[in-house]
Amino acid sequence: MKEKLATRVRQLKPSATLAINAKAKALKAQGIDIINLSAGEPDFDTPEHIKEAAIKAIREGFTRYTPVAGIPELREAIATQIQKDYGLSYTPEEVVVSCGAKQALFNLAQALFEEGDEVLVLAPYWVSYPPIVELAGARPVIVPSEKENLFEPELSALERAITPKTKGLILNSPSNPTGQLYSQNFLKGVAELAKQHGFFIISDDIYDKLRFDGRGPENILTVAPELREQTIMVNGVSKTYAMTGWRIGWAVGPKDIIAAVSRIQGQSTSNATSIAQKAALEALCGPQDCIVEMREAFKRRATLLYQKLKEIPGLDLPKPQGTFYAFVDFSAYYGRQAPGGTTLEDSLTMCDYLLEEAKVATVPGIAFGDDRCLRISFANADEEIEKGVSRIGEALKKLA
Ligand code: PMP
Ligand code: GLU
């Protein structure tokens, strides 16, 4: 028999974030008292008025194929939203609606990158960026950063990573997994490099409404609007409106790139779900107070988690400035022994230990390109966060 699986997929790892969240949910369903601090989704329910819009769509029979790139009114609403949030003008033809921001990113990578290309990925990075780049045949080039610099890479290191093969760079601010924002200075520096070397920028703005400093969304185009022809913005309703399961995201950028993404979509998944598109339309055009409520809750929990973690000797982290993630350095405990005799030597063994001993689920930093840290999600109730952190503290005390 011939080799069963294509080379492309033999190397492909499952998404660590999805896998761990699923494991934590399964253990909980078995009755084990797990505190799940691994979740990459809001713990809130989708707001009622959004659900009602979907129910209405079903009742009215809005259940057929839609145009591949999305229903015109949703593409229009997204363009309006970009104008409101970023002060940038786009036409509906410069918007494509996909099955989640993840699919928008995947299709974009297919449209832009190929064999021989290099794509700059800033570590710590969201788990799926390197595989998405690799599945397009290109090579992710990882640029590291330090917690002391709030996980912002040195511009000089970024510049050194650029070669004639550099075709793109992926930005995500506020960032999953660090919860940090890139500074305006950094974004300006990146913009200069993009201009000089002509590479494309994918701006993953999925957490743009979840920043805690009271400022509106900012990205590379707000500091350098002249990069319009080489920047594509990605966003969606998952995080902003607690709609992860509805699978609606989008890409906004130059018309020819968006048309290419739509062609790929037309030959793979076709349109995003018709009903979910109607729900997303209501999310964008209906009342917006749900965002404020959720953001205030995340902001309060960020402080709670930060303060509790800082009470544990040896743990170190910058305070989250957005999202619902903290990225915590546990490496002071590496080399120590668990009661069973296992030496905890990296983020994977530390995560396993915390799940076994403390019954707390977290995500190993290695999945995000930094083995010193674990990602701790605060998309959970205050009491769960407090209980989870104190259990982590107790488990760490048991290490020899
Ligand atoms: N980008 C980042 C940084 C994320 O954390 C997520 C969440 N999974 C996504 C993109 C994709 O979001 P979705 O596909 O649910 O729109
Ligand atoms: N973005 C979330 C996370 O990082 C959801 C899981 C995923 O899509 O990877 O946990």
Coordinates of C-alpha atoms and ligand atoms in Angstrom, one line a residue:
M1 CA 0.0 0.0 0.0
K2 CA 1.2 3.5 -0.7
E3 CA 1.9 6.0 2.1
K4 CA -1.5 6.7 3.4
L5 CA -1.3 10.3 4.5
A6 CA 0.1 13.3 2.6
T7 CA 3.4 14.7 3.9
R8 CA 1.6 17.9 4.7
V9 CA -0.6 16.3 7.3
R10 CA 1.8 13.8 8.7
Q11 CA 3.7 16.6 10.5
L12 CA 0.5 18.4 11.6
K13 CA -0.1 18.6 15.3
P14 CA -3.7 19.0 16.7
S15 CA -4.5 22.4 18.1
A16 CA -3.2 22.3 21.7
T17 CA -5.7 24.8 22.9
L18 CA -8.7 23.0 21.6
A19 CA -7.3 19.6 22.7
I20 CA -6.7 20.7 26.3
N21 CA -10.0 22.5 26.6
A22 CA -11.8 19.3 25.3
K23 CA -9.8 17.2 27.9
A24 CA -10.8 19.5 30.7
K25 CA -14.4 19.5 29.7
A26 CA -14.4 15.6 29.4
L27 CA -12.9 15.2 32.9
K28 CA -15.5 17.6 34.3
A29 CA -18.2 15.6 32.7
Q30 CA -16.9 12.5 34.4
G31 CA -17.6 14.3 37.7
I32 CA -13.9 15.2 38.5
D33 CA -13.7 18.6 40.1
I34 CA -11.6 20.3 37.4
I35 CA -11.1 24.1 37.3
N36 CA -10.8 24.9 33.7
L37 CA -8.4 27.8 33.2
S38 CA -7.5 26.6 29.7
A39 CA -10.5 28.0 27.8
G40 CA -10.0 30.1 24.8
E41 CA -13.5 31.4 24.7
P42 CA -15.7 33.8 26.8
D43 CA -17.6 32.0 29.5
F44 CA -20.7 34.1 28.8
D45 CA -23.7 33.0 26.7
T46 CA -24.4 34.7 23.4
P47 CA -26.7 37.7 24.1
E48 CA -30.4 37.0 23.7
H49 CA -31.1 39.5 20.9
I50 CA -28.4 37.8 18.8
K51 CA -29.9 34.4 19.4
E52 CA -33.4 35.8 18.5
A53 CA -32.1 37.1 15.1
A54 CA -30.9 33.5 14.3
I55 CA -34.2 32.0 15.3
K56 CA -36.0 34.5 13.2
A57 CA -33.8 33.7 10.3
I58 CA -34.7 30.0 10.6
R59 CA -38.4 30.7 10.9
E60 CA -38.3 32.9 7.8
G61 CA -36.6 30.2 5.9
F62 CA -33.2 31.9 5.5
T63 CA -31.6 28.5 5.2
R64 CA -30.1 28.3 1.7
Y65 CA -26.7 29.0 0.2
T66 CA -25.7 32.7 0.4
P67 CA -23.2 34.4 -1.8
V68 CA -19.7 32.9 -1.1
A69 CA -18.2 36.0 0.4
G70 CA -21.2 36.6 2.7
I71 CA -24.6 38.3 2.6
P72 CA -24.3 41.9 1.3
E73 CA -25.8 43.5 4.4
L74 CA -23.2 41.8 6.6
R75 CA -20.3 42.8 4.4
E76 CA -21.6 46.3 4.5
A77 CA -22.0 46.2 8.3
I78 CA -18.4 45.0 8.6
A79 CA -17.1 47.8 6.4
T80 CA -19.1 50.3 8.6
Q81 CA -17.7 48.8 11.7
I82 CA -14.1 49.2 10.4
Q83 CA -14.9 52.9 9.7
K84 CA -16.2 53.4 13.2
D85 CA -13.5 51.5 15.0
Y86 CA -10.4 52.4 12.9
G87 CA -11.5 55.4 10.8
L88 CA -10.7 53.5 7.6
S89 CA -12.8 53.4 4.5
Y90 CA -13.5 50.0 2.8
T91 CA -16.2 48.9 0.4
P92 CA -18.2 45.7 0.9
E93 CA -16.2 44.2 -2.0
E94 CA -13.2 44.5 0.2
V95 CA -14.7 42.2 2.9
V96 CA -15.1 38.5 2.9
V97 CA -17.0 36.6 5.5
S98 CA -15.6 33.2 6.5
C99 CA -16.3 30.3 9.0
G100 CA -14.5 32.0 11.8
A101 CA -11.4 34.2 11.9
K102 CA -9.5 30.9 11.7
Q103 CA -10.8 30.1 8.3
A104 CA -10.2 33.7 7.2
L105 CA -6.5 33.3 8.3
F106 CA -6.2 29.9 6.6
N107 CA -7.6 31.1 3.3
L108 CA -5.5 34.3 3.4
A109 CA -2.4 32.2 3.9
Q110 CA -3.4 30.0 0.9
A111 CA -4.0 33.2 -1.1
L112 CA -0.7 34.9 -0.2
F113 CA 2.0 32.3 0.7
E114 CA 3.7 29.5 -1.1
E115 CA 6.8 27.3 -1.2
G116 CA 9.9 29.3 -0.7
D117 CA 8.2 32.1 1.2
E118 CA 9.0 33.1 4.8
V119 CA 6.4 34.5 7.2
L120 CA 7.4 36.3 10.4
V121 CA 5.5 35.1 13.4
L122 CA 6.1 36.9 16.7
A123 CA 6.4 34.6 19.8
P124 CA 4.6 34.0 22.0
Y125 CA 2.2 33.4 19.1
W126 CA -1.3 31.9 18.8
V127 CA -1.0 28.1 18.3
S128 CA -2.4 28.0 14.8
Y129 CA -0.2 30.6 13.0
P130 CA 2.8 28.3 12.3
P131 CA 0.6 25.4 11.0
I132 CA -1.5 27.7 8.9
V133 CA 1.7 29.1 7.3
E134 CA 3.1 25.6 6.8
L135 CA -0.1 24.3 5.3
A136 CA 0.4 27.0 2.6
G137 CA 3.9 25.6 1.9
A138 CA 5.7 28.5 3.4
R139 CA 8.1 28.6 6.4
P140 CA 7.2 30.4 9.7
V141 CA 10.2 32.4 11.0
I142 CA 9.8 32.9 14.7
V143 CA 10.9 36.1 16.4
P144 CA 11.1 35.7 20.2
S145 CA 10.3 38.2 22.9
E146 CA 10.8 38.5 26.7
K147 CA 8.2 39.2 29.5
E148 CA 10.4 42.0 30.8
N149 CA 9.6 43.8 27.5
L150 CA 5.9 42.9 27.9
F151 CA 6.4 40.3 25.2
E152 CA 7.2 42.8 22.5
P153 CA 10.1 41.7 20.3
E154 CA 13.1 44.0 19.7
L155 CA 12.7 45.8 16.4
S156 CA 16.4 45.0 15.7
A157 CA 15.7 41.2 16.1
L158 CA 12.7 41.6 13.8
E159 CA 14.9 43.3 11.2
R160 CA 17.5 40.6 11.4
A161 CA 14.9 38.0 10.7
I162 CA 13.9 39.6 7.4
T163 CA 15.3 38.1 4.2
P164 CA 14.5 38.5 0.5
K165 CA 12.1 35.6 1.0
T166 CA 10.0 37.4 3.7
K167 CA 6.5 37.6 2.2
G168 CA 4.4 38.3 5.3
L169 CA 4.2 39.1 9.0
I170 CA 1.3 38.2 11.4
L171 CA 0.4 40.7 14.2
N172 CA -2.0 40.0 17.0
S173 CA -2.7 42.8 19.5
P174 CA -4.1 42.4 22.2
S175 CA -2.3 39.1 22.0
N176 CA -3.3 35.5 22.6
P177 CA -1.5 34.1 24.7
T178 CA 0.2 37.1 26.4
G179 CA -2.7 39.5 27.0
Q180 CA -0.4 42.3 26.1
L181 CA -0.7 45.1 23.5
Y182 CA 2.1 46.1 21.1
S183 CA 3.1 49.7 21.6
Q184 CA 2.5 52.4 19.0
N185 CA 6.3 52.7 18.7
F186 CA 6.6 49.1 17.9
L187 CA 3.8 49.2 15.3
K188 CA 5.4 52.2 13.7
G189 CA 8.8 50.3 13.6
V190 CA 7.1 47.3 12.0
A191 CA 5.3 49.6 9.5
E192 CA 8.7 51.1 8.4
L193 CA 10.1 47.6 7.9
A194 CA 7.1 46.5 5.9
K195 CA 7.4 49.6 3.7
Q196 CA 11.1 49.1 3.2
H197 CA 10.9 45.4 2.4
G198 CA 7.4 45.3 0.8
F199 CA 6.0 42.3 2.8
F200 CA 2.3 41.9 3.7
I201 CA 0.9 42.3 7.1
I202 CA -1.9 40.2 8.5
S203 CA -3.4 42.0 11.4
D204 CA -5.4 39.6 13.6
D205 CA -7.6 42.0 15.5
I206 CA -9.9 39.4 17.1
Y207 CA -9.4 40.8 20.6
D208 CA -9.5 44.5 19.6
K209 CA -12.6 45.2 21.8
L210 CA -11.1 43.5 24.8
R211 CA -8.5 46.0 25.9
F212 CA -8.7 47.4 29.4
D213 CA -7.2 50.9 29.0
G214 CA -10.4 52.5 27.8
R215 CA -8.9 53.2 24.3
G216 CA -10.6 52.2 21.1
P217 CA -9.1 49.6 18.7
E218 CA -5.7 50.3 17.2
N219 CA -3.7 48.3 14.7
I220 CA -0.9 48.8 12.2
L221 CA -3.2 50.8 9.8
T222 CA -4.1 53.3 12.5
V223 CA -0.4 54.2 12.9
A224 CA 0.4 53.7 9.2
P225 CA -2.7 54.0 6.9
E226 CA -0.3 54.2 3.9
L227 CA 0.1 50.4 4.3
R228 CA -3.4 49.8 3.1
E229 CA -2.4 48.0 0.0
Q230 CA -0.2 45.5 1.9
T231 CA -2.4 44.9 5.0
I232 CA -5.3 42.6 5.6
M233 CA -7.3 42.8 8.8
V234 CA -8.9 39.7 10.3
N235 CA -11.6 39.8 12.9
G236 CA -14.9 38.1 13.9
V237 CA -17.7 37.8 16.4
S238 CA -16.3 34.9 18.5
K239 CA -14.6 36.8 21.3
T240 CA -16.4 40.2 21.1
Y241 CA -19.9 38.8 21.3
A242 CA -19.3 35.4 23.0
M243 CA -20.2 33.6 19.7
T244 CA -17.3 31.1 19.3
G245 CA -19.7 28.3 18.2
W246 CA -21.4 30.3 15.5
R247 CA -18.2 30.4 13.3
I248 CA -18.3 33.8 11.8
G249 CA -15.1 35.8 11.0
W250 CA -13.9 37.9 8.2
A251 CA -11.0 39.4 6.3
V252 CA -10.8 43.0 5.1
G253 CA -8.2 44.3 2.7
P254 CA -7.3 45.0 -0.9
K255 CA -10.0 43.9 -3.4
D256 CA -7.8 41.5 -5.4
I257 CA -6.6 39.7 -2.2
I258 CA -10.2 39.5 -0.9
A259 CA -11.4 38.2 -4.3
A260 CA -8.7 35.5 -4.1
V261 CA -9.8 34.5 -0.6
S262 CA -13.4 34.2 -1.9
R263 CA -12.3 32.0 -4.8
I264 CA -10.5 29.6 -2.4
Q265 CA -13.6 29.6 -0.2
G266 CA -15.9 29.0 -3.2
Q267 CA -13.9 25.8 -4.0
S268 CA -13.7 24.6 -0.4
T269 CA -16.5 25.6 2.1
S270 CA -18.6 28.0 0.2
N271 CA -20.5 30.6 2.3
A272 CA -20.4 30.7 6.1
T273 CA -23.7 29.4 7.7
S274 CA -26.6 31.6 6.5
I275 CA -28.3 31.7 9.9
A276 CA -25.0 32.5 11.7
Q277 CA -24.5 35.4 9.3
K278 CA -27.9 36.9 10.3
A279 CA -26.9 36.5 14.0
A280 CA -23.5 38.3 13.3
L281 CA -25.4 41.1 11.5
E282 CA -27.5 41.6 14.6
A283 CA -24.4 41.4 16.8
L284 CA -22.8 44.3 14.8
C285 CA -25.9 46.4 14.3
G286 CA -27.8 45.7 17.5
P287 CA -27.2 47.0 21.1
Q288 CA -23.5 47.1 22.0
D289 CA -23.8 47.2 25.9
C290 CA -23.0 43.4 26.1
I291 CA -19.5 44.2 25.0
V292 CA -19.0 46.6 27.8
E293 CA -20.4 44.2 30.4
M294 CA -18.1 41.4 29.3
R295 CA -15.1 43.6 29.0
E296 CA -15.6 45.0 32.5
A297 CA -15.8 41.4 33.9
F298 CA -12.6 40.4 32.1
K299 CA -10.9 43.5 33.3
R300 CA -11.8 42.8 36.9
R301 CA -10.8 39.2 36.6
A302 CA -7.4 40.1 35.1
T303 CA -6.6 42.1 38.2
L304 CA -7.9 39.3 40.5
L305 CA -5.8 36.7 38.7
Y306 CA -2.7 38.9 38.6
Q307 CA -2.9 39.7 42.3
K308 CA -3.4 36.1 43.3
L309 CA -0.6 34.8 41.1
K310 CA 1.8 37.4 42.3
E311 CA 1.3 36.0 45.9
I312 CA 2.9 32.7 44.8
P313 CA 6.7 32.9 45.1
G314 CA 8.6 32.3 41.9
L315 CA 5.7 33.0 39.4
D316 CA 6.2 36.0 37.2
L317 CA 4.0 37.7 34.6
P318 CA 3.1 41.1 33.2
K319 CA -0.4 42.2 34.1
P320 CA -2.8 41.4 31.2
Q321 CA -3.8 44.6 29.3
G322 CA -6.5 42.9 27.3
T323 CA -8.0 39.5 26.1
F324 CA -8.8 36.9 28.8
Y325 CA -5.3 35.3 29.0
A326 CA -2.3 35.7 31.3
F327 CA 1.0 34.2 30.3
V328 CA 2.9 33.2 33.4
D329 CA 6.5 32.2 33.8
F330 CA 6.7 29.0 35.8
S331 CA 10.4 28.2 35.0
A332 CA 11.6 28.9 38.6
Y333 CA 10.0 25.6 39.4
Y334 CA 11.5 23.6 36.6
G335 CA 14.0 21.0 37.8
R336 CA 11.9 20.3 41.0
Q337 CA 10.4 17.0 41.8
A338 CA 6.7 16.1 42.1
P339 CA 5.6 13.8 45.0
G340 CA 5.5 10.8 42.6
G341 CA 9.2 11.3 41.7
T342 CA 8.7 12.9 38.2
T343 CA 10.9 15.9 37.6
L344 CA 9.0 18.9 36.2
E345 CA 11.3 20.1 33.4
D346 CA 9.1 22.0 31.0
S347 CA 5.7 23.6 30.4
L348 CA 4.2 20.2 29.3
T349 CA 5.2 18.4 32.5
M350 CA 4.2 21.4 34.6
C351 CA 0.7 21.5 32.9
D352 CA 0.3 17.7 33.4
Y353 CA 1.3 18.1 37.1
L354 CA -1.2 20.9 37.7
L355 CA -4.0 18.9 36.1
E356 CA -3.2 15.8 38.1
E357 CA -2.3 17.3 41.4
A358 CA -4.3 20.6 41.5
K359 CA -7.1 19.6 39.1
V360 CA -6.5 22.8 37.3
A361 CA -6.3 22.9 33.4
T362 CA -3.9 25.4 31.8
V363 CA -2.2 25.4 28.4
P364 CA 1.6 24.7 28.1
G365 CA 3.6 27.6 26.8
I366 CA 5.4 25.4 24.3
A367 CA 2.3 25.4 22.2
F368 CA 2.8 29.2 21.8
G369 CA 6.5 29.0 21.3
D370 CA 7.7 29.8 24.9
D371 CA 8.4 26.8 27.1
R372 CA 9.0 28.8 30.2
C373 CA 5.3 29.8 30.6
L374 CA 1.8 28.5 30.9
R375 CA -1.3 30.2 29.6
I376 CA -3.9 30.8 32.2
S377 CA -7.3 31.9 31.0
F378 CA -9.5 34.1 33.1
A379 CA -12.7 33.4 31.1
N380 CA -14.1 31.9 34.2
A381 CA -16.0 32.9 37.3
D382 CA -14.2 34.9 40.0
E383 CA -14.5 32.1 42.5
E384 CA -13.2 29.6 40.1
I385 CA -10.2 31.8 39.4
E386 CA -9.5 32.3 43.1
K387 CA -9.9 28.6 43.8
G388 CA -7.8 27.6 40.8
V389 CA -4.9 29.8 41.7
S390 CA -4.8 28.7 45.4
R391 CA -4.8 25.1 44.2
I392 CA -1.9 25.9 41.9
G393 CA -0.1 27.5 44.9
E394 CA -0.7 24.4 47.1
A395 CA 0.5 22.0 44.3
L396 CA 3.7 24.1 43.8
K397 CA 4.4 23.9 47.6
K398 CA 4.6 20.1 47.3
L399 CA 7.5 20.2 44.9
A400 CA 10.8 19.0 46.3
Ligands
PMP1 N1 -7.0 34.5 16.3 C1 -6.7 34.3 17.6 C2 -5.5 35.1 18.1 C3 -7.5 33.6 18.4 O1 -7.3 33.4 19.7 C4 -8.6 32.9 17.8 C5 -9.5 32.1 18.7 N2 -9.5 30.7 18.4 C6 -8.8 33.0 16.4 C7 -8.0 33.8 15.7 C8 -10.0 32.4 15.7 O2 -11.2 32.7 16.1 P1 -12.5 32.2 15.4 O3 -12.1 31.2 14.4 O4 -13.4 31.6 16.5 O5 -13.2 33.4 14.8
GLU2 N1 -8.4 31.0 20.4 C1 -8.8 30.0 21.4 C2 -7.5 29.6 22.2 O1 -6.5 30.0 21.8 C3 -9.7 28.9 20.9 C4 -9.1 27.6 20.5 C5 -8.5 27.7 19.2 O2 -9.2 28.0 18.2 O3 -7.3 27.4 19.1 O4 -7.6 28.8 23.1

